[in-house]
Amino acid sequence: MRQMLYLTIKELAPFAQDIIMVTSSVTKDMNAKQDLVYRPNAIRALAKITDASMMQGVERFIKQSIIDRNPSVASAALVSAFHWFSLNKEMVKRWANEVQEAINSKPSCQYHAIGLLYQMRQHDKMAVIKMIQTYSKTLRSPQSLCLLIRYVAKIISEDPQGRVYFELLEQWLRNKNDMVTFEAARAICQIPDVTSKELFPAVSALQLMLVNHKPILRFAAVRTLNLLAQTHPLAVFPCNLDMENLITDSNRSIATFAITTLLKTGNEESVDRLMKQISGFMSEISDEFKIIVVEAIRSLCLKFPQKHQLMLNFLSGILRDEGGYEFKRAIVDAVFDIVQAIPESTEFALSHLCEFIEDCDYSKLAVRILYLLGQEGPKTQHPTRYIRYIYNRVILETAIVRAAAVSALGQFACRLPETKSSILVLLDRCTDDVDDEVRDRASMYLELLKDEHVAKEYIANEATFHFESLEQRLQHYLEHPTDGPFDIRQVKQMSKQEEHEQEMKQRGSAMDMHIPKPQVQEEKKEVVVQLDKIPELQKLGPIFKSSQPVALTEQETEYRVLLTKHIFAQHLVLQFECTNTLNDIILENVQVDIQLLESEDPSISKLVPQFILPAQRLVLNQPESIYVVYQRLDNSSPCGVFQPSLKFVLKDCDPETQEPDEIGYDDQYDLDQMQLTIGDYILGTFISNFDAGWSQLGDPQVETYQLELGSIKETVDQLEQVLGLMPQSRQIQSQASHQLELAGVYLGQVDVLARCRMVLNDGVTLQLAVKSSDPQVAALVLAAVQ
């Protein structure tokens, strides 16, 4: 009955206004010399009902309970201390001696005690390291050792100097307890930039677990190796023989992870044998594990393109099997990725997808497949074979699928003139459809197809809008109305290939597709939203372009600074995102002083400082932004090299509480140099018909350069970075010579196109031809290349 009373007290505590009487009763039960069963429950109830103002009255009792001889009482007190820590950190930190005594005297309490001690010291790196060194060899509880392993792994991941503690993880690999051994192996496998030599002992420990008689250990080991195979397949390769034996494991989850790991680490000779083994148990596993298998097969197909027919046959077979939407979607995504990465697989893949949509239960998948047929079907050797499948959807499917089929037919009519007359008849029949969307699409395509040039511009256009940019522009337009209409030319465009690569990155498969990752973090949508919320910056108007963040400090320095350049119609805003990595100092009134170092641009005098929005305070690991605003007179585009420096008031502070001293002193911290180039004022874009755009812009301005660069790819990357123009194709024709087309929009909606010819021979010889609706802009682009 008393335990039921404790439960009732804990449930009613949030609604009660006066709990002083209950607190007294619970405190009395907590100190009873008998009824040891009730004392732990009383402590837990007290932690639930006590607020910050009442903690002083029970502190003495809790400290006594932590060192109580009864482990249940001590454990309850330690867990309660976790809850009290958020209410009164200073008071709980005074219990450190009692917590350490509990660690040394009661093994059953070590897990909770180590966790609480870490909470007290987590902001003091040296104290955490000392705690790890003190207890790494004395703890007897496996759970507490697992906690220490996680703390060591965190130190190694966050601090490049933390690798000195790697030996501790290797020591724990030899622990007698399987849980400790696995936790140490998993921690090593998850360390960033871990080397093959460092992985060897961890992989060996996991390999022993693969043959363990306990299913839980086999599952944990094979799952960890499966994740490791994504980044270090060669390190996992020695385990392949043991994992092949797990394919027949009675636990289908273990078998699934084993086969998918083998797919990631196997060679081309083993593909056929693995595919036969997979077919045997696909019907015995759940959709969740089927999706894992599909992802592994997709990665294997991209790794060995010559095996694409075998993989597509398997994927088409399971596509016709029973399964939910997520499973079917994973298969369709895999086929789409294979088509994009392996062009010779297109016809084979499309034939399988056409068979699937004949009996597809999911409209979303049917719409996506019809879109792919419209884009890729006309490019195949026998494109007319797909028209029958598409028109069947117009007759037999729901409205949304019929509308997608109409769009696919329009693509065929535009891209294949020999089929145009026949498809126009089919589209004319669609104008009698019962659904408005289907009728409207059919009428639109019939009208567009009357003019060949209009059809190519609006139907066969390979460009698409950058949807985040479009959303931001529209949102800004709605929040800041103007007299003129919305200008769609301000929205960044990109090719379908770039859109596909972006989707791949969002799905976390950039590594499998061998897509190069940017050296700096992706531009975030929140940046523009953050600027819109600052009243001083709202009046500057919409952003024309925001650059990628550039680091102005080393990663290991005490202050980290990222620079983002925002270009407005008449202004330049420099955003410095600053992070303080020191726990014993606080920076206040942080500003950036910028000095011009050099510039050959006569318009640099038209860059006029306006104002600075400083960061009021920089505390530990909490980024804050500083904004430096310049006005650009006469719509100029000043370029030059600048030296930025942080200026601030430095105050010492308590590492634990982060409370600063009252007195500080002025200080300065020099950052790396920053540049403004013509590329900062040009928004790269993709145009569907480069040749037509080139012919409309008059005579080009041409220059030839000798660049000290080592490869064609490096030259292409440098041109994109310096000029701000977007390559219309990212495929490099040859490592010895290359032709490149670039396009962009300069401030004020001035079109800029460029054609480059480059030859690799003791450096790179570059011939650059630039056309623009403003000849001065073309001259600026040529002058930017050195």
PDB file of N, CA, C and O in Angstrom, residues 257-298:
ATOM      1  N   PHE A 257      21.844  -8.943 -42.611  1.00  0.00           N
ATOM      2  CA  PHE A 257      23.020  -8.093 -42.444  1.00  0.00           C
ATOM      3  C   PHE A 257      24.263  -8.763 -43.016  1.00  0.00           C
ATOM      4  O   PHE A 257      25.146  -8.088 -43.568  1.00  0.00           O
ATOM      5  N   ALA A 258      24.348 -10.076 -42.887  1.00  0.00           N
ATOM      6  CA  ALA A 258      25.513 -10.792 -43.421  1.00  0.00           C
ATOM      7  C   ALA A 258      25.566 -10.667 -44.943  1.00  0.00           C
ATOM      8  O   ALA A 258      26.623 -10.358 -45.520  1.00  0.00           O
ATOM      9  N   ILE A 259      24.440 -10.890 -45.607  1.00  0.00           N
ATOM     10  CA  ILE A 259      24.444 -10.852 -47.071  1.00  0.00           C
ATOM     11  C   ILE A 259      24.672  -9.441 -47.590  1.00  0.00           C
ATOM     12  O   ILE A 259      25.383  -9.233 -48.580  1.00  0.00           O
ATOM     13  N   THR A 260      24.104  -8.432 -46.919  1.00  0.00           N
ATOM     14  CA  THR A 260      24.307  -7.052 -47.387  1.00  0.00           C
ATOM     15  C   THR A 260      25.745  -6.591 -47.156  1.00  0.00           C
ATOM     16  O   THR A 260      26.291  -5.820 -47.949  1.00  0.00           O
ATOM     17  N   THR A 261      26.371  -7.086 -46.081  1.00  0.00           N
ATOM     18  CA  THR A 261      27.779  -6.754 -45.856  1.00  0.00           C
ATOM     19  C   THR A 261      28.654  -7.410 -46.910  1.00  0.00           C
ATOM     20  O   THR A 261      29.598  -6.795 -47.430  1.00  0.00           O
ATOM     21  N   LEU A 262      28.335  -8.641 -47.261  1.00  0.00           N
ATOM     22  CA  LEU A 262      29.090  -9.318 -48.310  1.00  0.00           C
ATOM     23  C   LEU A 262      28.944  -8.605 -49.648  1.00  0.00           C
ATOM     24  O   LEU A 262      29.893  -8.544 -50.441  1.00  0.00           O
ATOM     25  N   LEU A 263      27.754  -8.067 -49.903  1.00  0.00           N
ATOM     26  CA  LEU A 263      27.552  -7.325 -51.150  1.00  0.00           C
ATOM     27  C   LEU A 263      28.421  -6.071 -51.208  1.00  0.00           C
ATOM     28  O   LEU A 263      28.860  -5.652 -52.274  1.00  0.00           O
ATOM     29  N   LYS A 264      28.668  -5.468 -50.050  1.00  0.00           N
ATOM     30  CA  LYS A 264      29.472  -4.246 -50.011  1.00  0.00           C
ATOM     31  C   LYS A 264      30.967  -4.538 -50.084  1.00  0.00           C
ATOM     32  O   LYS A 264      31.744  -3.692 -50.544  1.00  0.00           O
ATOM     33  N   THR A 265      31.361  -5.718 -49.617  1.00  0.00           N
ATOM     34  CA  THR A 265      32.795  -6.016 -49.530  1.00  0.00           C
ATOM     35  C   THR A 265      33.256  -7.033 -50.569  1.00  0.00           C
ATOM     36  O   THR A 265      34.457  -7.218 -50.745  1.00  0.00           O
ATOM     37  N   GLY A 266      32.320  -7.694 -51.237  1.00  0.00           N
ATOM     38  CA  GLY A 266      32.695  -8.757 -52.169  1.00  0.00           C
ATOM     39  C   GLY A 266      33.309  -8.219 -53.448  1.00  0.00           C
ATOM     40  O   GLY A 266      33.264  -7.021 -53.739  1.00  0.00           O
ATOM     41  N   ASN A 267      33.877  -9.123 -54.235  1.00  0.00           N
ATOM     42  CA  ASN A 267      34.459  -8.761 -55.526  1.00  0.00           C
ATOM     43  C   ASN A 267      33.529  -9.186 -56.648  1.00  0.00           C
ATOM     44  O   ASN A 267      32.478  -9.796 -56.427  1.00  0.00           O
ATOM     45  N   GLU A 268      33.938  -8.871 -57.863  1.00  0.00           N
ATOM     46  CA  GLU A 268      33.060  -9.120 -59.005  1.00  0.00           C
ATOM     47  C   GLU A 268      32.800 -10.605 -59.216  1.00  0.00           C
ATOM     48  O   GLU A 268      31.709 -11.002 -59.653  1.00  0.00           O
ATOM     49  N   GLU A 269      33.769 -11.449 -58.894  1.00  0.00           N
ATOM     50  CA  GLU A 269      33.600 -12.882 -59.107  1.00  0.00           C
ATOM     51  C   GLU A 269      32.546 -13.486 -58.196  1.00  0.00           C
ATOM     52  O   GLU A 269      31.929 -14.505 -58.524  1.00  0.00           O
ATOM     53  N   SER A 270      32.313 -12.884 -57.045  1.00  0.00           N
ATOM     54  CA  SER A 270      31.372 -13.456 -56.075  1.00  0.00           C
ATOM     55  C   SER A 270      29.947 -12.937 -56.243  1.00  0.00           C
ATOM     56  O   SER A 270      29.048 -13.372 -55.530  1.00  0.00           O
ATOM     57  N   VAL A 271      29.745 -12.031 -57.197  1.00  0.00           N
ATOM     58  CA  VAL A 271      28.423 -11.407 -57.332  1.00  0.00           C
ATOM     59  C   VAL A 271      27.360 -12.433 -57.689  1.00  0.00           C
ATOM     60  O   VAL A 271      26.289 -12.499 -57.070  1.00  0.00           O
ATOM     61  N   ASP A 272      27.621 -13.269 -58.706  1.00  0.00           N
ATOM     62  CA  ASP A 272      26.613 -14.240 -59.149  1.00  0.00           C
ATOM     63  C   ASP A 272      26.212 -15.184 -58.021  1.00  0.00           C
ATOM     64  O   ASP A 272      25.021 -15.469 -57.814  1.00  0.00           O
ATOM     65  N   ARG A 273      27.193 -15.685 -57.284  1.00  0.00           N
ATOM     66  CA  ARG A 273      26.905 -16.610 -56.182  1.00  0.00           C
ATOM     67  C   ARG A 273      26.101 -15.931 -55.084  1.00  0.00           C
ATOM     68  O   ARG A 273      25.143 -16.512 -54.548  1.00  0.00           O
ATOM     69  N   LEU A 274      26.422 -14.673 -54.764  1.00  0.00           N
ATOM     70  CA  LEU A 274      25.689 -13.960 -53.723  1.00  0.00           C
ATOM     71  C   LEU A 274      24.251 -13.698 -54.144  1.00  0.00           C
ATOM     72  O   LEU A 274      23.325 -13.808 -53.330  1.00  0.00           O
ATOM     73  N   MET A 275      24.054 -13.353 -55.416  1.00  0.00           N
ATOM     74  CA  MET A 275      22.691 -13.066 -55.878  1.00  0.00           C
ATOM     75  C   MET A 275      21.807 -14.306 -55.794  1.00  0.00           C
ATOM     76  O   MET A 275      20.618 -14.225 -55.463  1.00  0.00           O
ATOM     77  N   LYS A 276      22.366 -15.482 -56.067  1.00  0.00           N
ATOM     78  CA  LYS A 276      21.585 -16.713 -55.946  1.00  0.00           C
ATOM     79  C   LYS A 276      21.208 -16.980 -54.495  1.00  0.00           C
ATOM     80  O   LYS A 276      20.094 -17.429 -54.192  1.00  0.00           O
ATOM     81  N   GLN A 277      22.132 -16.685 -53.577  1.00  0.00           N
ATOM     82  CA  GLN A 277      21.837 -16.911 -52.166  1.00  0.00           C
ATOM     83  C   GLN A 277      20.782 -15.931 -51.652  1.00  0.00           C
ATOM     84  O   GLN A 277      19.975 -16.278 -50.796  1.00  0.00           O
ATOM     85  N   ILE A 278      20.813 -14.696 -52.151  1.00  0.00           N
ATOM     86  CA  ILE A 278      19.821 -13.711 -51.712  1.00  0.00           C
ATOM     87  C   ILE A 278      18.421 -14.153 -52.091  1.00  0.00           C
ATOM     88  O   ILE A 278      17.474 -14.040 -51.310  1.00  0.00           O
ATOM     89  N   SER A 279      18.275 -14.665 -53.306  1.00  0.00           N
ATOM     90  CA  SER A 279      16.935 -15.044 -53.794  1.00  0.00           C
ATOM     91  C   SER A 279      16.277 -16.075 -52.899  1.00  0.00           C
ATOM     92  O   SER A 279      15.046 -16.141 -52.824  1.00  0.00           O
ATOM     93  N   GLY A 280      17.081 -16.849 -52.191  1.00  0.00           N
ATOM     94  CA  GLY A 280      16.524 -17.925 -51.385  1.00  0.00           C
ATOM     95  C   GLY A 280      15.783 -17.476 -50.151  1.00  0.00           C
ATOM     96  O   GLY A 280      14.877 -18.185 -49.683  1.00  0.00           O
ATOM     97  N   PHE A 281      16.102 -16.329 -49.587  1.00  0.00           N
ATOM     98  CA  PHE A 281      15.460 -15.973 -48.322  1.00  0.00           C
ATOM     99  C   PHE A 281      14.738 -14.621 -48.358  1.00  0.00           C
ATOM    100  O   PHE A 281      14.290 -14.147 -47.319  1.00  0.00           O
ATOM    101  N   MET A 282      14.607 -13.989 -49.526  1.00  0.00           N
ATOM    102  CA  MET A 282      13.909 -12.700 -49.601  1.00  0.00           C
ATOM    103  C   MET A 282      12.463 -12.813 -49.120  1.00  0.00           C
ATOM    104  O   MET A 282      11.923 -11.886 -48.507  1.00  0.00           O
ATOM    105  N   SER A 283      11.827 -13.937 -49.379  1.00  0.00           N
ATOM    106  CA  SER A 283      10.426 -14.098 -48.973  1.00  0.00           C
ATOM    107  C   SER A 283      10.278 -14.336 -47.476  1.00  0.00           C
ATOM    108  O   SER A 283       9.161 -14.276 -46.947  1.00  0.00           O
ATOM    109  N   GLU A 284      11.380 -14.588 -46.772  1.00  0.00           N
ATOM    110  CA  GLU A 284      11.303 -14.930 -45.360  1.00  0.00           C
ATOM    111  C   GLU A 284      11.587 -13.753 -44.431  1.00  0.00           C
ATOM    112  O   GLU A 284      11.520 -13.904 -43.216  1.00  0.00           O
ATOM    113  N   ILE A 285      11.938 -12.587 -44.978  1.00  0.00           N
ATOM    114  CA  ILE A 285      12.295 -11.446 -44.132  1.00  0.00           C
ATOM    115  C   ILE A 285      11.267 -10.342 -44.300  1.00  0.00           C
ATOM    116  O   ILE A 285      10.497 -10.310 -45.256  1.00  0.00           O
ATOM    117  N   SER A 286      11.262  -9.409 -43.345  1.00  0.00           N
ATOM    118  CA  SER A 286      10.300  -8.314 -43.366  1.00  0.00           C
ATOM    119  C   SER A 286      10.713  -7.246 -44.373  1.00  0.00           C
ATOM    120  O   SER A 286      11.843  -7.237 -44.871  1.00  0.00           O
ATOM    121  N   ASP A 287       9.776  -6.340 -44.656  1.00  0.00           N
ATOM    122  CA  ASP A 287      10.053  -5.270 -45.624  1.00  0.00           C
ATOM    123  C   ASP A 287      11.225  -4.399 -45.181  1.00  0.00           C
ATOM    124  O   ASP A 287      11.990  -3.905 -46.015  1.00  0.00           O
ATOM    125  N   GLU A 288      11.356  -4.206 -43.864  1.00  0.00           N
ATOM    126  CA  GLU A 288      12.445  -3.370 -43.367  1.00  0.00           C
ATOM    127  C   GLU A 288      13.804  -3.916 -43.782  1.00  0.00           C
ATOM    128  O   GLU A 288      14.688  -3.168 -44.237  1.00  0.00           O
ATOM    129  N   PHE A 289      13.993  -5.227 -43.674  1.00  0.00           N
ATOM    130  CA  PHE A 289      15.261  -5.826 -44.058  1.00  0.00           C
ATOM    131  C   PHE A 289      15.365  -5.988 -45.570  1.00  0.00           C
ATOM    132  O   PHE A 289      16.469  -5.993 -46.122  1.00  0.00           O
ATOM    133  N   LYS A 290      14.230  -6.122 -46.238  1.00  0.00           N
ATOM    134  CA  LYS A 290      14.270  -6.161 -47.706  1.00  0.00           C
ATOM    135  C   LYS A 290      14.823  -4.854 -48.269  1.00  0.00           C
ATOM    136  O   LYS A 290      15.565  -4.845 -49.253  1.00  0.00           O
ATOM    137  N   ILE A 291      14.450  -3.741 -47.645  1.00  0.00           N
ATOM    138  CA  ILE A 291      14.947  -2.431 -48.096  1.00  0.00           C
ATOM    139  C   ILE A 291      16.462  -2.352 -47.932  1.00  0.00           C
ATOM    140  O   ILE A 291      17.171  -1.809 -48.791  1.00  0.00           O
ATOM    141  N   ILE A 292      16.973  -2.915 -46.838  1.00  0.00           N
ATOM    142  CA  ILE A 292      18.430  -2.931 -46.629  1.00  0.00           C
ATOM    143  C   ILE A 292      19.117  -3.725 -47.738  1.00  0.00           C
ATOM    144  O   ILE A 292      20.165  -3.319 -48.268  1.00  0.00           O
ATOM    145  N   VAL A 293      18.526  -4.850 -48.126  1.00  0.00           N
ATOM    146  CA  VAL A 293      19.088  -5.658 -49.203  1.00  0.00           C
ATOM    147  C   VAL A 293      19.067  -4.893 -50.526  1.00  0.00           C
ATOM    148  O   VAL A 293      20.034  -4.909 -51.293  1.00  0.00           O
ATOM    149  N   VAL A 294      17.963  -4.206 -50.800  1.00  0.00           N
ATOM    150  CA  VAL A 294      17.843  -3.440 -52.050  1.00  0.00           C
ATOM    151  C   VAL A 294      18.913  -2.352 -52.112  1.00  0.00           C
ATOM    152  O   VAL A 294      19.553  -2.134 -53.157  1.00  0.00           O
ATOM    153  N   GLU A 295      19.122  -1.646 -50.998  1.00  0.00           N
ATOM    154  CA  GLU A 295      20.151  -0.603 -50.975  1.00  0.00           C
ATOM    155  C   GLU A 295      21.536  -1.192 -51.221  1.00  0.00           C
ATOM    156  O   GLU A 295      22.374  -0.597 -51.912  1.00  0.00           O
ATOM    157  N   ALA A 296      21.790  -2.364 -50.664  1.00  0.00           N
ATOM    158  CA  ALA A 296      23.090  -3.007 -50.875  1.00  0.00           C
ATOM    159  C   ALA A 296      23.265  -3.420 -52.336  1.00  0.00           C
ATOM    160  O   ALA A 296      24.366  -3.276 -52.904  1.00  0.00           O
ATOM    161  N   ILE A 297      22.214  -3.919 -52.950  1.00  0.00           N
ATOM    162  CA  ILE A 297      22.297  -4.322 -54.362  1.00  0.00           C
ATOM    163  C   ILE A 297      22.511  -3.095 -55.244  1.00  0.00           C
ATOM    164  O   ILE A 297      23.281  -3.135 -56.218  1.00  0.00           O
ATOM    165  N   ARG A 298      21.852  -2.012 -54.936  1.00  0.00           N
ATOM    166  CA  ARG A 298      22.055  -0.774 -55.699  1.00  0.00           C
ATOM    167  C   ARG A 298      23.522  -0.336 -55.631  1.00  0.00           C
ATOM    168  O   ARG A 298      24.139  -0.011 -56.652  1.00  0.00           O
TER     169      ARG A 298
END
